[in-house]
Amino acid sequence: MSEFDLIARYFTRATPGAVLGVGDDAALLRVSSGMEVAVSTDMLVSGTHFLPNADPFMLGHKALAVNLSDMAAMGAQPRWATLALSLPDADEAWLQKFSEGFFRLAGQHGVELVGGDTTRGPLDLCITIMGEVPQGAALRRSGAQVGDDIWISGSLGNAALALAHLQGNVQLAAEDFAACAPFLHQPVPRVALGMALRGVAHSAIDVSDGLLADLGHILECSNAGAEIAFSALPVSRTMQSYVEHPLGRRCVLAGGDDYELCFTASVAQRNGIEKISAQLDLPLTRIGTIIAGKRCTVRAADGSVMTMEEQGYDHFR
Ligand code: ADP
Ligand code: MG
């Protein structure tokens, strides 16, 4: 199969939302009036971000999901994507499943694949996503204000717990692994939440590298500190039985791949945010407060400050 047959068969779909999609030297996109374009790229390297034998359907999903999550964190509506693929060979069964996983999630979000590049080489993929956000309305990392509540969507640490099991660092019961694995392989990007938070949140980020690391980016960009109540952190039923152990704490505070949104908003927005939570049927939990200074303090239930070791940090840095 030639490169062009491959592109035509697996990666060419109708793109009514673009002036011109796959097939020319460049795609043509028309930005809606009054909107800005949010652009983000994420690369997934075999062996680093996923295992070489990863299920191709789930990989197609996840590769797009991590990009959609960046749009969510900006409050942007995802519109278009390009896909650069390096493949060891034209494995049609793999391509079929990969493209199905990609296009199923793309369809759910109205995202159109408008171009890309295909080469032979080690398995790598790189997606660039483009979305629209009303002028001036994007959520940034830099907007947190002293006194803001700190919020998190969904629950924390499930993906890291599943990964710890796959890496042999913990032995989960079969039903516990089954409950956590979808968070690792098929994360749900919080796109609707990001758009609902326009004009509501002061700052936002998606949790890809762990809560403390990603909240740390908000703090750095906003020149602020934070105080987090460990007991307030939302965890799944599965995680409840691990959260008092070092590994569980590490998953919750420093585990990657959650793709939840962490955002800050003034206290006056509490009711509005509860309404958004109900509308989206998505738990939104207040986990702490933005304070003056630079430090992020995590307090245990008894009010004591958790040490870095208790936070699981030393194992990650
Ligand atoms: P060029 O020679 O201009 O780089 P290519 O031959 O690489 O063009 O690609 C031909 C067309 O197919 C272009 O429109 C390109 O955007 C698109 N394309 C290539 N690979 C992919 C892919 N993996 N997914 C979607 N579109 C692709
Ligand atoms: Mg090319």
Coordinates of C-alpha atoms and ligand atoms in Angstrom, one line a residue:
M1 CA 0.0 0.0 0.0
S2 CA 1.4 3.4 -1.0
E3 CA 1.7 6.3 1.4
F4 CA -1.1 8.0 -0.5
D5 CA -3.4 4.9 -0.4
L6 CA -2.8 4.8 3.3
I7 CA -3.7 8.4 3.8
A8 CA -6.8 8.1 1.6
R9 CA -8.0 4.9 3.3
Y10 CA -7.5 5.6 6.9
F11 CA -7.1 9.4 7.4
T12 CA -9.3 11.1 4.9
R13 CA -12.8 12.0 6.0
A14 CA -15.2 14.7 5.1
T15 CA -14.3 18.1 6.6
P16 CA -17.4 20.3 6.3
G17 CA -15.9 22.6 9.0
A18 CA -12.8 23.4 6.9
V19 CA -12.5 25.3 3.7
L20 CA -10.0 22.6 2.5
G21 CA -9.0 19.4 4.3
V22 CA -6.6 16.5 3.5
G23 CA -5.1 16.3 0.0
D24 CA -3.4 19.6 -0.9
D25 CA -0.2 21.2 0.3
A26 CA -2.0 22.7 3.2
A27 CA -5.4 22.8 4.7
L28 CA -7.5 26.0 4.7
L29 CA -9.4 27.0 7.8
R30 CA -11.7 29.9 8.4
V31 CA -11.8 31.3 11.9
S32 CA -15.3 32.4 13.1
S33 CA -15.5 36.1 13.6
G34 CA -14.7 37.3 17.1
M35 CA -12.8 34.2 17.9
E36 CA -9.1 33.5 18.6
V37 CA -7.4 30.2 17.6
A38 CA -5.9 28.1 20.3
V39 CA -3.2 25.8 19.0
S40 CA -1.5 23.0 20.9
T41 CA 0.8 20.0 19.9
D42 CA 1.4 16.8 21.8
M43 CA 3.8 14.1 20.8
L44 CA 3.4 10.5 21.8
V45 CA 6.6 8.4 21.6
S46 CA 6.5 4.6 21.7
G47 CA 8.3 3.3 24.7
T48 CA 8.0 6.7 26.5
H49 CA 4.3 7.6 26.4
F50 CA 2.9 4.2 25.6
L51 CA 4.0 0.6 25.2
P52 CA 4.9 -0.5 21.7
N53 CA 2.2 -3.2 21.9
A54 CA -0.5 -0.7 23.1
D55 CA -3.9 -1.4 21.8
P56 CA -4.2 0.7 18.6
F57 CA -7.8 1.7 19.2
M58 CA -7.1 3.0 22.6
L59 CA -3.9 4.7 21.4
G60 CA -5.9 6.5 18.7
H61 CA -8.3 7.6 21.4
K62 CA -5.6 8.7 23.9
A63 CA -3.5 10.5 21.4
L64 CA -6.4 12.8 20.5
A65 CA -7.7 12.9 24.1
V66 CA -4.5 14.4 25.5
N67 CA -4.7 17.1 22.8
L68 CA -8.4 17.8 23.5
S69 CA -7.5 18.1 27.2
D70 CA -5.2 21.0 26.3
M71 CA -8.1 22.7 24.5
A72 CA -10.3 22.1 27.5
A73 CA -7.7 23.7 29.8
M74 CA -7.8 26.9 27.6
G75 CA -11.6 27.0 27.5
A76 CA -11.4 26.5 23.7
Q77 CA -13.8 24.6 21.5
P78 CA -11.7 22.1 19.6
R79 CA -12.3 22.3 15.8
W80 CA -9.4 20.9 13.7
A81 CA -6.4 18.6 14.1
T82 CA -3.4 17.4 12.1
L83 CA -1.7 14.1 12.6
A84 CA 1.9 13.3 12.0
L85 CA 2.6 9.6 12.0
S86 CA 5.8 7.7 11.9
L87 CA 5.1 4.0 11.3
P88 CA 7.5 1.0 11.1
D89 CA 5.3 -0.5 8.5
A90 CA 1.8 -0.2 7.0
D91 CA 0.0 -2.6 9.3
E92 CA -3.5 -2.4 8.0
A93 CA -5.2 -4.0 11.0
W94 CA -3.3 -1.6 13.3
L95 CA -4.2 1.4 11.1
Q96 CA -7.8 0.4 11.0
K97 CA -8.1 0.3 14.7
F98 CA -6.0 3.3 15.4
S99 CA -8.0 5.4 13.0
E100 CA -11.3 4.1 14.5
G101 CA -10.2 5.1 18.0
F102 CA -9.1 8.5 16.7
F103 CA -12.2 9.3 14.7
R104 CA -14.7 8.0 17.2
L105 CA -13.4 10.6 19.8
A106 CA -13.0 13.2 17.1
G107 CA -16.6 12.8 16.1
Q108 CA -17.8 13.1 19.7
H109 CA -16.2 16.5 19.8
G110 CA -16.8 17.7 16.3
V111 CA -13.1 17.8 15.5
E112 CA -12.0 17.3 11.8
L113 CA -8.7 15.9 10.7
V114 CA -7.5 18.4 8.1
G115 CA -4.0 17.2 7.4
G116 CA -0.8 15.6 8.6
D117 CA 2.3 13.8 7.5
T118 CA 3.1 10.1 7.2
T119 CA 6.6 8.6 7.2
R120 CA 8.3 5.2 7.8
G121 CA 10.2 5.0 11.1
P122 CA 9.8 4.1 14.7
L123 CA 6.2 4.3 15.9
D124 CA 5.6 7.9 17.0
L125 CA 2.7 10.2 16.6
C126 CA 2.2 13.9 16.9
I127 CA -1.1 15.7 16.9
T128 CA -1.6 19.4 16.5
I129 CA -5.0 20.5 17.6
M130 CA -6.7 23.8 16.9
G131 CA -9.7 25.3 18.6
E132 CA -11.6 28.5 18.9
V133 CA -12.2 30.7 21.9
P134 CA -13.9 34.1 22.0
Q135 CA -11.4 36.9 22.0
G136 CA -9.9 37.5 25.4
A137 CA -11.9 34.6 27.0
A138 CA -9.2 31.9 27.1
L139 CA -8.4 30.4 30.5
R140 CA -4.7 30.9 31.3
R141 CA -2.4 29.5 33.9
S142 CA -1.5 33.1 34.9
G143 CA -4.8 34.3 36.3
A144 CA -5.0 32.8 39.8
Q145 CA -5.7 35.4 42.5
V146 CA -5.1 35.3 46.3
G147 CA -8.2 34.0 48.0
D148 CA -9.4 32.0 44.9
D149 CA -10.8 28.5 45.6
I150 CA -8.8 25.7 43.9
W151 CA -11.0 23.2 42.2
I152 CA -10.5 19.9 40.5
S153 CA -12.8 17.9 38.2
G154 CA -13.5 14.2 38.5
S155 CA -11.1 12.2 40.7
L156 CA -7.4 11.9 41.0
G157 CA -4.8 9.1 40.6
N158 CA -6.7 6.3 38.9
A159 CA -4.5 6.3 35.8
A160 CA -1.3 6.3 37.9
L161 CA -2.7 3.4 40.0
A162 CA -3.4 1.4 36.8
L163 CA 0.1 2.2 35.5
A164 CA 1.7 1.2 38.8
H165 CA 0.0 -2.2 38.5
L166 CA 1.2 -2.6 34.9
Q167 CA 4.7 -1.8 36.0
G168 CA 4.6 -4.3 38.8
N169 CA 4.8 -1.7 41.6
V170 CA 1.5 -2.8 43.1
Q171 CA -0.7 -5.8 42.7
L172 CA -4.3 -4.7 42.2
A173 CA -7.2 -7.1 42.5
A174 CA -8.6 -7.8 39.0
E175 CA -11.8 -5.7 39.6
D176 CA -9.7 -2.8 41.0
F177 CA -7.5 -2.8 37.9
A178 CA -10.5 -3.1 35.7
A179 CA -11.9 0.0 37.4
C180 CA -8.7 2.1 37.0
A181 CA -7.5 1.0 33.5
P182 CA -10.0 3.1 31.5
F183 CA -8.6 6.2 33.2
L184 CA -5.2 5.3 31.8
H185 CA -6.1 4.1 28.4
Q186 CA -9.2 6.1 27.6
P187 CA -9.1 9.4 29.4
V188 CA -12.1 11.7 29.0
P189 CA -11.0 15.2 28.1
R190 CA -13.1 17.8 30.0
V191 CA -13.9 19.9 27.0
A192 CA -17.4 21.0 28.0
L193 CA -16.2 21.9 31.4
G194 CA -13.4 24.1 30.0
M195 CA -15.9 26.0 27.8
A196 CA -18.3 26.4 30.8
L197 CA -15.5 27.9 32.8
R198 CA -15.0 30.8 30.4
G199 CA -15.7 34.0 32.4
V200 CA -15.9 31.9 35.6
A201 CA -12.4 30.6 36.4
H202 CA -9.5 32.9 36.9
S203 CA -6.9 30.2 35.8
A204 CA -6.9 26.6 34.6
I205 CA -4.6 23.8 33.7
D206 CA -5.1 20.1 32.8
V207 CA -3.6 17.6 35.1
S208 CA -1.2 15.6 32.8
D209 CA 1.9 15.4 35.0
G210 CA 0.2 15.1 38.5
L211 CA -1.7 17.6 40.6
L212 CA 1.2 19.1 42.5
A213 CA 3.3 19.6 39.4
D214 CA 0.5 21.1 37.3
L215 CA -0.9 23.2 40.1
G216 CA 2.7 24.3 40.5
H217 CA 2.6 25.7 37.0
I218 CA -0.5 27.8 37.9
L219 CA 1.3 29.1 41.0
E220 CA 4.4 29.9 39.1
C221 CA 2.6 31.7 36.3
S222 CA 0.3 33.5 38.7
N223 CA 3.0 34.4 41.3
A224 CA 1.0 32.8 44.1
G225 CA 1.0 30.0 46.6
A226 CA -1.6 27.4 47.6
E227 CA -2.8 25.4 50.5
I228 CA -4.4 22.1 49.8
A229 CA -6.4 19.9 52.1
F230 CA -5.4 16.3 51.4
S231 CA -8.6 14.9 52.8
A232 CA -10.6 17.1 50.4
L233 CA -9.0 15.5 47.3
P234 CA -11.5 13.5 45.3
V235 CA -10.7 9.9 44.9
S236 CA -12.5 7.0 43.3
R237 CA -14.0 4.2 45.3
T238 CA -11.0 2.0 44.2
M239 CA -8.5 4.6 45.3
Q240 CA -10.0 4.9 48.7
S241 CA -8.4 1.7 49.9
Y242 CA -5.0 2.9 48.7
V243 CA -5.0 6.6 49.6
E244 CA -3.6 6.1 53.1
H245 CA -0.6 4.2 51.7
P246 CA 2.5 6.0 50.2
L247 CA 1.8 4.6 46.7
G248 CA -1.8 5.8 46.8
R249 CA -0.8 9.2 48.0
R250 CA 1.8 9.4 45.3
C251 CA -0.8 8.5 42.7
V252 CA -3.3 11.2 43.9
L253 CA -0.8 14.0 44.4
A254 CA 1.9 13.3 41.8
G255 CA 0.5 10.7 39.4
G256 CA 0.2 11.7 35.8
D257 CA -2.3 11.0 33.0
D258 CA -5.5 12.1 34.9
Y259 CA -6.5 14.8 32.4
E260 CA -8.8 16.4 34.9
L261 CA -9.0 20.2 35.0
C262 CA -7.5 22.0 37.9
F263 CA -8.8 25.6 38.1
T264 CA -9.2 28.5 40.4
A265 CA -12.1 30.9 40.8
S266 CA -13.3 33.5 43.3
V267 CA -15.4 32.4 46.2
A268 CA -18.3 34.3 44.7
Q269 CA -18.4 31.7 41.9
R270 CA -19.1 28.8 44.2
N271 CA -22.8 28.5 43.3
G272 CA -22.2 28.9 39.6
I273 CA -19.6 26.2 39.7
E274 CA -21.9 23.8 41.6
K275 CA -24.5 24.5 38.8
I276 CA -21.9 23.7 36.1
S277 CA -21.1 20.5 38.0
A278 CA -24.8 19.4 38.0
Q279 CA -25.3 20.4 34.4
L280 CA -22.3 18.4 33.2
D281 CA -22.9 15.6 35.7
L282 CA -19.3 15.9 36.6
P283 CA -18.0 16.1 40.2
L284 CA -16.2 19.4 40.8
T285 CA -14.4 19.6 44.2
R286 CA -12.9 22.4 46.1
I287 CA -9.5 21.2 47.3
G288 CA -7.8 24.4 48.7
T289 CA -7.1 28.1 48.4
I290 CA -4.7 30.3 46.6
I291 CA -2.5 32.2 49.1
A292 CA 0.2 34.8 49.0
G293 CA 3.8 33.5 48.6
K294 CA 5.2 30.9 46.3
R295 CA 4.8 27.6 48.2
C296 CA 2.2 24.9 47.9
T297 CA 1.4 23.3 51.3
V298 CA -0.6 20.1 51.6
R299 CA -2.3 19.6 55.0
A300 CA -3.2 16.2 56.4
A301 CA -6.6 15.7 58.0
D302 CA -5.1 16.6 61.5
G303 CA -3.9 20.0 60.2
S304 CA -0.2 19.1 60.0
V305 CA 1.8 19.9 57.0
M306 CA 2.6 16.8 54.9
T307 CA 6.3 16.4 54.2
M308 CA 7.5 16.1 50.6
E309 CA 8.2 12.4 51.3
E310 CA 4.6 12.0 52.5
Q311 CA 3.5 13.6 49.4
G312 CA 5.5 11.1 47.4
Y313 CA 7.6 13.7 45.7
D314 CA 11.0 12.2 46.3
H315 CA 10.1 9.2 44.2
F316 CA 9.2 11.2 41.2
R317 CA 12.0 13.8 40.9
Ligands
ADP1 P1 3.4 17.1 1.2 O1 4.2 16.4 0.2 O2 2.9 18.4 0.8 O3 4.0 17.1 2.6 P2 2.0 14.7 1.8 O4 2.2 13.9 0.6 O5 2.9 14.5 3.0 O6 2.1 16.2 1.3 O7 0.5 14.6 2.2 C1 -0.5 14.6 1.3 C2 -1.8 15.1 2.0 O8 -2.2 14.2 3.0 C3 -1.6 16.5 2.7 O9 -2.8 17.2 2.6 C4 -1.4 16.1 4.1 O10 -1.8 17.1 5.0 C5 -2.2 14.8 4.2 N1 -1.7 13.8 5.2 C6 -0.6 13.2 5.2 N2 -0.5 12.3 6.2 C7 -1.6 12.4 6.9 C8 -2.2 11.8 8.1 N3 -1.5 10.9 8.8 N4 -3.4 12.2 8.5 C9 -4.1 13.1 7.8 N5 -3.6 13.7 6.7 C10 -2.5 13.4 6.3
MG2 MG 4.5 15.3 3.8

